[in-house]
Amino acid sequence: MSHDTENRQYEQRRVEKVVEVINNKEENLEARSAGLKQSVVELRKTFWDDVTVNLEEMDDIIETQESIKQQAAILSQKEQFHGKISAEIQTLQRLRNAPYFGRFDFIEEPGTEKESLYIGIASLMDQDEEDFLVYDWRAPISSLYYDFSPGPAHYQTLDSTISGEMTLKRQFIIKQGVIEGMFDTGITIGDELLQQALGNNASTSMKNIVATIQKEQNKIIRNERSKLLIVQGVAGSGKTSAALQRIAYLMYRYREELHADNIVLFSPNPLFSSYISNVLPELGETNVRQMTFLDYLKNGIGGNLTIESPFEQMEYVLTQTESEHYPIRMKNMDYLSTIDFMQLIDAFTSDLNGSGIQFKPIKFRGRTLIDQGQIGEYFYSLDKEIAIPNKMEMVSKWLLQELSKYQQQEIAEDWVMEQIELLDKEDYMRAYQRAEEKMQSSTVQDEEKILRRYMVKRFFQPLKKRVKQFAFVNILATYQQLFTEWNTKELPNNWQDIRAQIATDLSQKFLTWENATPYLYFKGRLLGDSADRSVRQLIIDEAQDYSAFQFAYIKHLFPYTRMTLLGDVNQAIYTHVAKENPLIPVEHVESHERITLTKSYRSTKQIVDFTTYFAPGHEPIEPFNREGSKPELINLQNENEWMTTVLTCVEEQLKKGNETIALICKTLEESEQIYHLLQDKLPIHLVNEETYTFEKGVLVLPIYLAKGIEFDAVIIPDASADHYSLESDKSLFYTACTRAMHALTILCRQEISPFIKLVPKELYDVKE
């Protein structure tokens, strides 16, 4: 018997023993869980039977309260224990299929015994709970597996650095408890494992990469020291996957103090949020708060204004070039995205401390109680040295005091009794009970008085709530003054053109995407920012698409939060607004670190080689050695054959077994056109801004909604020069091409894009 066969048999026997331990543990836990669940159900049923209730004397009341507390604590403890057992069972179920994916042998000191350690998605102890059968991939010692080849190695514990020698590094592909692949490797992760992992069809969700984490990705995952971690990663380099594993690692490392509610992930769109939603649950962690930056702005601004989405802005930029307002709008995008504009808002706000803030009257039942002039007079009577948000708090308290006076006056008004007569039985009884509680003798007069107070209080409550929310401040009207009346020496040269267009938009209660963040920033300068100080970790994906203003605003909101920025300057599709890209190295930023990922794992070597020639940035791109067919260019001689050719390309990819085929268009307008032409000819899904779930099949979508997602095959329906020729189009075209894992087909209806002409002809096949 060969040495390899002996090793394989030994490892298979070990897998079987580990699976046996898993099954035994699960069986024991299931029995305990069933008993505990029954105990919880019984305790809920008999809760009050075991509580001593006596409310006659104060001592008895205290004793009753303690009895209830004690019984509730017992119930809570049992429920928590039941939840813990359920979580352990779920972990065992995840481990049963593939208990581990790696092994390394480590000798801590010369002369000491070799120790074999196995790495999986969770830790597993033996039946006696004495020794580890599997180490969690996030444990300190597991870093050896990702960071070192056989030879000298070390890892960091909480207290010190442990050094030694790695004598073996072995990788496994285990499915349903059977070893399907096993090999020893001298590099971080063997090509064989990656080839198998990457050679499969694209999934409808992001893959869990813990078994194939590379050394450079591990640096991202285990980075704990940087307040600002900047990750520049080429398309398909696994930066988003590594960021999600980073979240899982941090939640494991700081499990006593860092929870899902303390972490926020800004994703590029709802479809992408769906695409990555399974990664953390697969690792046994709760999903963190995910939202788009658009959602965040909408929550802060409120529902009284219409906000343009970044995708609507992009659609405007790509389709409205002939509009007479287009040049002015582009200037607006440029200027409103800068730090200069943020400083202009600061100067404007500073001037408002002397005059100019617009207020709204306080009205009750159609009549004005306190007009805007009175509110303004009170505000500007306060000390100018007090910050504006603090003065707003003082105005709010003053208004609440004034409203309390009006509330008293309203009690005797006729409308109150009319409203009392309209009360339903339940409300009437509630008011009557309160009357009895507050009055020793319940005369008709006493009851009416209490009911009147109850009714007036009920009507004034919403008004007082709005006052506490500073609804008396007319933020929009005040902001409009920046673009209509206010002047300063610091205004930009083309300010007259800029301000006119924005003033028109604001008069229609419309915020363009480039103006949404400045508006919310201004609102915070007036009322105070309501930032969530509980956020400990903020991850921003596709960070290259954030403007300088947006990124500065995020830093302003989360001054004490550790941030991870992920992106690719090659895919900066919003280049017209991102003049100062946050991914570009930052000077004078305390405790920041920059990690660059240059190897692309998503696409075949042929696709990466092709796209490298028109990548907009200057970052090097290394293809992973996974072979495939060359990209195909179809240069149509007859434009009438265009749609027939597109249909043929889709059918060819389906025959090859590709499960996700994307027709990636430049705009939503183009996507909708192709969808309507093809929908009767084959099953096809149109992806738009409202698409929240990623599905397999044939999809048609604009480039800006394809970011971060991979497809088995990509078809670009029109890569003619009239579609992709401007410098700003280069990022769009590069992004579209790099979504492809296995096959890339490009159609040209007219003259081919100049970007394709940059690629040596031997790197793609031409089909006339």
mmCIF file with all atom_site columns, N, CA and C in Angstrom, residues 214-258:
data_model
loop_
_atom_site.group_PDB
_atom_site.id
_atom_site.type_symbol
_atom_site.label_atom_id
_atom_site.label_alt_id
_atom_site.label_comp_id
_atom_site.label_asym_id
_atom_site.label_entity_id
_atom_site.label_seq_id
_atom_site.pdbx_PDB_ins_code
_atom_site.Cartn_x
_atom_site.Cartn_y
_atom_site.Cartn_z
_atom_site.occupancy
_atom_site.B_iso_or_equiv
_atom_site.pdbx_formal_charge
_atom_site.auth_seq_id
_atom_site.auth_comp_id
_atom_site.auth_asym_id
_atom_site.auth_atom_id
_atom_site.pdbx_PDB_model_num
ATOM 1   N N  . GLN A 1 214 ? -6.518  33.613 1.403  1.00 0.00 ? 214 GLN A N  1
ATOM 2   C CA . GLN A 1 214 ? -5.113  33.801 1.052  1.00 0.00 ? 214 GLN A CA 1
ATOM 3   C C  . GLN A 1 214 ? -4.416  34.655 2.111  1.00 0.00 ? 214 GLN A C  1
ATOM 4   N N  . LYS A 1 215 ? -3.103  34.627 2.070  1.00 0.00 ? 215 LYS A N  1
ATOM 5   C CA . LYS A 1 215 ? -2.316  35.339 3.087  1.00 0.00 ? 215 LYS A CA 1
ATOM 6   C C  . LYS A 1 215 ? -2.661  36.823 3.124  1.00 0.00 ? 215 LYS A C  1
ATOM 7   N N  . GLU A 1 216 ? -2.791  37.448 1.941  1.00 0.00 ? 216 GLU A N  1
ATOM 8   C CA . GLU A 1 216 ? -3.070  38.886 1.905  1.00 0.00 ? 216 GLU A CA 1
ATOM 9   C C  . GLU A 1 216 ? -4.499  39.178 2.383  1.00 0.00 ? 216 GLU A C  1
ATOM 10  N N  . GLN A 1 217 ? -5.422  38.244 2.118  1.00 0.00 ? 217 GLN A N  1
ATOM 11  C CA . GLN A 1 217 ? -6.788  38.415 2.623  1.00 0.00 ? 217 GLN A CA 1
ATOM 12  C C  . GLN A 1 217 ? -6.820  38.261 4.145  1.00 0.00 ? 217 GLN A C  1
ATOM 13  N N  . ASN A 1 218 ? -5.975  37.375 4.656  1.00 0.00 ? 218 ASN A N  1
ATOM 14  C CA . ASN A 1 218 ? -5.916  37.156 6.102  1.00 0.00 ? 218 ASN A CA 1
ATOM 15  C C  . ASN A 1 218 ? -5.457  38.405 6.841  1.00 0.00 ? 218 ASN A C  1
ATOM 16  N N  . LYS A 1 219 ? -4.630  39.223 6.171  1.00 0.00 ? 219 LYS A N  1
ATOM 17  C CA . LYS A 1 219 ? -4.199  40.493 6.781  1.00 0.00 ? 219 LYS A CA 1
ATOM 18  C C  . LYS A 1 219 ? -5.389  41.416 6.999  1.00 0.00 ? 219 LYS A C  1
ATOM 19  N N  . ILE A 1 220 ? -6.326  41.402 6.057  1.00 0.00 ? 220 ILE A N  1
ATOM 20  C CA . ILE A 1 220 ? -7.539  42.214 6.190  1.00 0.00 ? 220 ILE A CA 1
ATOM 21  C C  . ILE A 1 220 ? -8.392  41.674 7.330  1.00 0.00 ? 220 ILE A C  1
ATOM 22  N N  . ILE A 1 221 ? -8.578  40.368 7.333  1.00 0.00 ? 221 ILE A N  1
ATOM 23  C CA . ILE A 1 221 ? -9.477  39.723 8.293  1.00 0.00 ? 221 ILE A CA 1
ATOM 24  C C  . ILE A 1 221 ? -9.023  39.949 9.734  1.00 0.00 ? 221 ILE A C  1
ATOM 25  N N  . ARG A 1 222 ? -7.736  39.798 9.999  1.00 0.00 ? 222 ARG A N  1
ATOM 26  C CA . ARG A 1 222 ? -7.247  39.827 11.382 1.00 0.00 ? 222 ARG A CA 1
ATOM 27  C C  . ARG A 1 222 ? -6.666  41.176 11.796 1.00 0.00 ? 222 ARG A C  1
ATOM 28  N N  . ASN A 1 223 ? -6.832  42.190 10.981 1.00 0.00 ? 223 ASN A N  1
ATOM 29  C CA . ASN A 1 223 ? -6.321  43.513 11.340 1.00 0.00 ? 223 ASN A CA 1
ATOM 30  C C  . ASN A 1 223 ? -7.155  44.081 12.491 1.00 0.00 ? 223 ASN A C  1
ATOM 31  N N  . GLU A 1 224 ? -6.499  44.364 13.611 1.00 0.00 ? 224 GLU A N  1
ATOM 32  C CA . GLU A 1 224 ? -7.194  44.895 14.786 1.00 0.00 ? 224 GLU A CA 1
ATOM 33  C C  . GLU A 1 224 ? -6.709  46.282 15.173 1.00 0.00 ? 224 GLU A C  1
ATOM 34  N N  . ARG A 1 225 ? -5.565  46.694 14.640 1.00 0.00 ? 225 ARG A N  1
ATOM 35  C CA . ARG A 1 225 ? -4.942  47.918 15.153 1.00 0.00 ? 225 ARG A CA 1
ATOM 36  C C  . ARG A 1 225 ? -5.366  49.187 14.411 1.00 0.00 ? 225 ARG A C  1
ATOM 37  N N  . SER A 1 226 ? -5.797  49.072 13.171 1.00 0.00 ? 226 SER A N  1
ATOM 38  C CA . SER A 1 226 ? -6.027  50.267 12.358 1.00 0.00 ? 226 SER A CA 1
ATOM 39  C C  . SER A 1 226 ? -7.403  50.866 12.622 1.00 0.00 ? 226 SER A C  1
ATOM 40  N N  . LYS A 1 227 ? -7.421  52.165 12.859 1.00 0.00 ? 227 LYS A N  1
ATOM 41  C CA . LYS A 1 227 ? -8.711  52.852 12.974 1.00 0.00 ? 227 LYS A CA 1
ATOM 42  C C  . LYS A 1 227 ? -9.345  52.994 11.605 1.00 0.00 ? 227 LYS A C  1
ATOM 43  N N  . LEU A 1 228 ? -8.520  53.189 10.583 1.00 0.00 ? 228 LEU A N  1
ATOM 44  C CA . LEU A 1 228 ? -8.998  53.268 9.210  1.00 0.00 ? 228 LEU A CA 1
ATOM 45  C C  . LEU A 1 228 ? -8.210  52.262 8.371  1.00 0.00 ? 228 LEU A C  1
ATOM 46  N N  . LEU A 1 229 ? -8.906  51.244 7.869  1.00 0.00 ? 229 LEU A N  1
ATOM 47  C CA . LEU A 1 229 ? -8.284  50.229 7.024  1.00 0.00 ? 229 LEU A CA 1
ATOM 48  C C  . LEU A 1 229 ? -8.792  50.427 5.599  1.00 0.00 ? 229 LEU A C  1
ATOM 49  N N  . ILE A 1 230 ? -7.881  50.704 4.679  1.00 0.00 ? 230 ILE A N  1
ATOM 50  C CA . ILE A 1 230 ? -8.237  50.959 3.285  1.00 0.00 ? 230 ILE A CA 1
ATOM 51  C C  . ILE A 1 230 ? -7.791  49.765 2.454  1.00 0.00 ? 230 ILE A C  1
ATOM 52  N N  . VAL A 1 231 ? -8.747  49.143 1.779  1.00 0.00 ? 231 VAL A N  1
ATOM 53  C CA . VAL A 1 231 ? -8.455  47.962 0.968  1.00 0.00 ? 231 VAL A CA 1
ATOM 54  C C  . VAL A 1 231 ? -8.724  48.294 -0.496 1.00 0.00 ? 231 VAL A C  1
ATOM 55  N N  . GLN A 1 232 ? -7.659  48.402 -1.273 1.00 0.00 ? 232 GLN A N  1
ATOM 56  C CA . GLN A 1 232 ? -7.774  48.565 -2.718 1.00 0.00 ? 232 GLN A CA 1
ATOM 57  C C  . GLN A 1 232 ? -7.591  47.188 -3.330 1.00 0.00 ? 232 GLN A C  1
ATOM 58  N N  . GLY A 1 233 ? -8.666  46.660 -3.914 1.00 0.00 ? 233 GLY A N  1
ATOM 59  C CA . GLY A 1 233 ? -8.597  45.320 -4.479 1.00 0.00 ? 233 GLY A CA 1
ATOM 60  C C  . GLY A 1 233 ? -9.132  45.298 -5.892 1.00 0.00 ? 233 GLY A C  1
ATOM 61  N N  . VAL A 1 234 ? -8.395  44.685 -6.793 1.00 0.00 ? 234 VAL A N  1
ATOM 62  C CA . VAL A 1 234 ? -8.844  44.609 -8.183 1.00 0.00 ? 234 VAL A CA 1
ATOM 63  C C  . VAL A 1 234 ? -10.100 43.755 -8.263 1.00 0.00 ? 234 VAL A C  1
ATOM 64  N N  . ALA A 1 235 ? -10.790 43.832 -9.391 1.00 0.00 ? 235 ALA A N  1
ATOM 65  C CA . ALA A 1 235 ? -12.034 43.086 -9.571 1.00 0.00 ? 235 ALA A CA 1
ATOM 66  C C  . ALA A 1 235 ? -11.799 41.591 -9.350 1.00 0.00 ? 235 ALA A C  1
ATOM 67  N N  . GLY A 1 236 ? -12.632 40.987 -8.505 1.00 0.00 ? 236 GLY A N  1
ATOM 68  C CA . GLY A 1 236 ? -12.526 39.551 -8.265 1.00 0.00 ? 236 GLY A CA 1
ATOM 69  C C  . GLY A 1 236 ? -11.438 39.134 -7.306 1.00 0.00 ? 236 GLY A C  1
ATOM 70  N N  . SER A 1 237 ? -10.896 40.090 -6.536 1.00 0.00 ? 237 SER A N  1
ATOM 71  C CA . SER A 1 237 ? -9.796  39.766 -5.615 1.00 0.00 ? 237 SER A CA 1
ATOM 72  C C  . SER A 1 237 ? -10.287 39.253 -4.264 1.00 0.00 ? 237 SER A C  1
ATOM 73  N N  . GLY A 1 238 ? -11.589 39.203 -4.072 1.00 0.00 ? 238 GLY A N  1
ATOM 74  C CA . GLY A 1 238 ? -12.135 38.671 -2.817 1.00 0.00 ? 238 GLY A CA 1
ATOM 75  C C  . GLY A 1 238 ? -12.155 39.668 -1.684 1.00 0.00 ? 238 GLY A C  1
ATOM 76  N N  . LYS A 1 239 ? -12.151 40.961 -1.994 1.00 0.00 ? 239 LYS A N  1
ATOM 77  C CA . LYS A 1 239 ? -12.095 41.973 -0.927 1.00 0.00 ? 239 LYS A CA 1
ATOM 78  C C  . LYS A 1 239 ? -13.379 41.999 -0.098 1.00 0.00 ? 239 LYS A C  1
ATOM 79  N N  . THR A 1 240 ? -14.533 41.875 -0.762 1.00 0.00 ? 240 THR A N  1
ATOM 80  C CA . THR A 1 240 ? -15.791 41.892 -0.010 1.00 0.00 ? 240 THR A CA 1
ATOM 81  C C  . THR A 1 240 ? -15.927 40.639 0.837  1.00 0.00 ? 240 THR A C  1
ATOM 82  N N  . SER A 1 241 ? -15.576 39.483 0.259  1.00 0.00 ? 241 SER A N  1
ATOM 83  C CA . SER A 1 241 ? -15.608 38.235 1.038  1.00 0.00 ? 241 SER A CA 1
ATOM 84  C C  . SER A 1 241 ? -14.709 38.348 2.255  1.00 0.00 ? 241 SER A C  1
ATOM 85  N N  . ALA A 1 242 ? -13.500 38.880 2.055  1.00 0.00 ? 242 ALA A N  1
ATOM 86  C CA . ALA A 1 242 ? -12.561 39.030 3.171  1.00 0.00 ? 242 ALA A CA 1
ATOM 87  C C  . ALA A 1 242 ? -13.123 39.975 4.224  1.00 0.00 ? 242 ALA A C  1
ATOM 88  N N  . ALA A 1 243 ? -13.832 41.013 3.790  1.00 0.00 ? 243 ALA A N  1
ATOM 89  C CA . ALA A 1 243 ? -14.414 41.958 4.746  1.00 0.00 ? 243 ALA A CA 1
ATOM 90  C C  . ALA A 1 243 ? -15.486 41.288 5.593  1.00 0.00 ? 243 ALA A C  1
ATOM 91  N N  . LEU A 1 244 ? -16.278 40.403 4.977  1.00 0.00 ? 244 LEU A N  1
ATOM 92  C CA . LEU A 1 244 ? -17.310 39.694 5.743  1.00 0.00 ? 244 LEU A CA 1
ATOM 93  C C  . LEU A 1 244 ? -16.678 38.698 6.712  1.00 0.00 ? 244 LEU A C  1
ATOM 94  N N  . GLN A 1 245 ? -15.603 38.028 6.276  1.00 0.00 ? 245 GLN A N  1
ATOM 95  C CA . GLN A 1 245 ? -14.886 37.147 7.202  1.00 0.00 ? 245 GLN A CA 1
ATOM 96  C C  . GLN A 1 245 ? -14.261 37.987 8.328  1.00 0.00 ? 245 GLN A C  1
ATOM 97  N N  . ARG A 1 246 ? -13.866 39.209 7.991  1.00 0.00 ? 246 ARG A N  1
ATOM 98  C CA . ARG A 1 246 ? -13.318 40.130 9.004  1.00 0.00 ? 246 ARG A CA 1
ATOM 99  C C  . ARG A 1 246 ? -14.359 40.429 10.085 1.00 0.00 ? 246 ARG A C  1
ATOM 100 N N  . ILE A 1 247 ? -15.589 40.654 9.645  1.00 0.00 ? 247 ILE A N  1
ATOM 101 C CA . ILE A 1 247 ? -16.669 40.889 10.609 1.00 0.00 ? 247 ILE A CA 1
ATOM 102 C C  . ILE A 1 247 ? -16.825 39.671 11.519 1.00 0.00 ? 247 ILE A C  1
ATOM 103 N N  . ALA A 1 248 ? -16.832 38.473 10.897 1.00 0.00 ? 248 ALA A N  1
ATOM 104 C CA . ALA A 1 248 ? -16.975 37.237 11.682 1.00 0.00 ? 248 ALA A CA 1
ATOM 105 C C  . ALA A 1 248 ? -15.813 37.084 12.664 1.00 0.00 ? 248 ALA A C  1
ATOM 106 N N  . TYR A 1 249 ? -14.611 37.406 12.206 1.00 0.00 ? 249 TYR A N  1
ATOM 107 C CA . TYR A 1 249 ? -13.433 37.299 13.074 1.00 0.00 ? 249 TYR A CA 1
ATOM 108 C C  . TYR A 1 249 ? -13.537 38.263 14.247 1.00 0.00 ? 249 TYR A C  1
ATOM 109 N N  . LEU A 1 250 ? -13.899 39.509 13.994 1.00 0.00 ? 250 LEU A N  1
ATOM 110 C CA . LEU A 1 250 ? -13.978 40.511 15.061 1.00 0.00 ? 250 LEU A CA 1
ATOM 111 C C  . LEU A 1 250 ? -15.066 40.158 16.066 1.00 0.00 ? 250 LEU A C  1
ATOM 112 N N  . MET A 1 251 ? -16.185 39.610 15.573 1.00 0.00 ? 251 MET A N  1
ATOM 113 C CA . MET A 1 251 ? -17.264 39.213 16.491 1.00 0.00 ? 251 MET A CA 1
ATOM 114 C C  . MET A 1 251 ? -16.831 38.027 17.361 1.00 0.00 ? 251 MET A C  1
ATOM 115 N N  . TYR A 1 252 ? -15.964 37.188 16.816 1.00 0.00 ? 252 TYR A N  1
ATOM 116 C CA . TYR A 1 252 ? -15.412 36.060 17.584 1.00 0.00 ? 252 TYR A CA 1
ATOM 117 C C  . TYR A 1 252 ? -14.359 36.551 18.574 1.00 0.00 ? 252 TYR A C  1
ATOM 118 N N  . ARG A 1 253 ? -13.501 37.410 18.088 1.00 0.00 ? 253 ARG A N  1
ATOM 119 C CA . ARG A 1 253 ? -12.378 37.913 18.898 1.00 0.00 ? 253 ARG A CA 1
ATOM 120 C C  . ARG A 1 253 ? -12.853 38.765 20.064 1.00 0.00 ? 253 ARG A C  1
ATOM 121 N N  . TYR A 1 254 ? -13.893 39.568 19.821 1.00 0.00 ? 254 TYR A N  1
ATOM 122 C CA . TYR A 1 254 ? -14.405 40.468 20.868 1.00 0.00 ? 254 TYR A CA 1
ATOM 123 C C  . TYR A 1 254 ? -15.858 40.118 21.201 1.00 0.00 ? 254 TYR A C  1
ATOM 124 N N  . ARG A 1 255 ? -16.135 38.820 21.333 1.00 0.00 ? 255 ARG A N  1
ATOM 125 C CA . ARG A 1 255 ? -17.514 38.360 21.464 1.00 0.00 ? 255 ARG A CA 1
ATOM 126 C C  . ARG A 1 255 ? -18.227 38.894 22.703 1.00 0.00 ? 255 ARG A C  1
ATOM 127 N N  . GLU A 1 256 ? -17.472 39.325 23.718 1.00 0.00 ? 256 GLU A N  1
ATOM 128 C CA . GLU A 1 256 ? -18.103 39.845 24.929 1.00 0.00 ? 256 GLU A CA 1
ATOM 129 C C  . GLU A 1 256 ? -18.535 41.302 24.776 1.00 0.00 ? 256 GLU A C  1
ATOM 130 N N  . GLU A 1 257 ? -17.957 42.002 23.812 1.00 0.00 ? 257 GLU A N  1
ATOM 131 C CA . GLU A 1 257 ? -18.237 43.441 23.706 1.00 0.00 ? 257 GLU A CA 1
ATOM 132 C C  . GLU A 1 257 ? -18.685 43.901 22.329 1.00 0.00 ? 257 GLU A C  1
ATOM 133 N N  . LEU A 1 258 ? -18.505 43.076 21.299 1.00 0.00 ? 258 LEU A N  1
ATOM 134 C CA . LEU A 1 258 ? -18.885 43.473 19.946 1.00 0.00 ? 258 LEU A CA 1
ATOM 135 C C  . LEU A 1 258 ? -19.998 42.556 19.455 1.00 0.00 ? 258 LEU A C  1
#
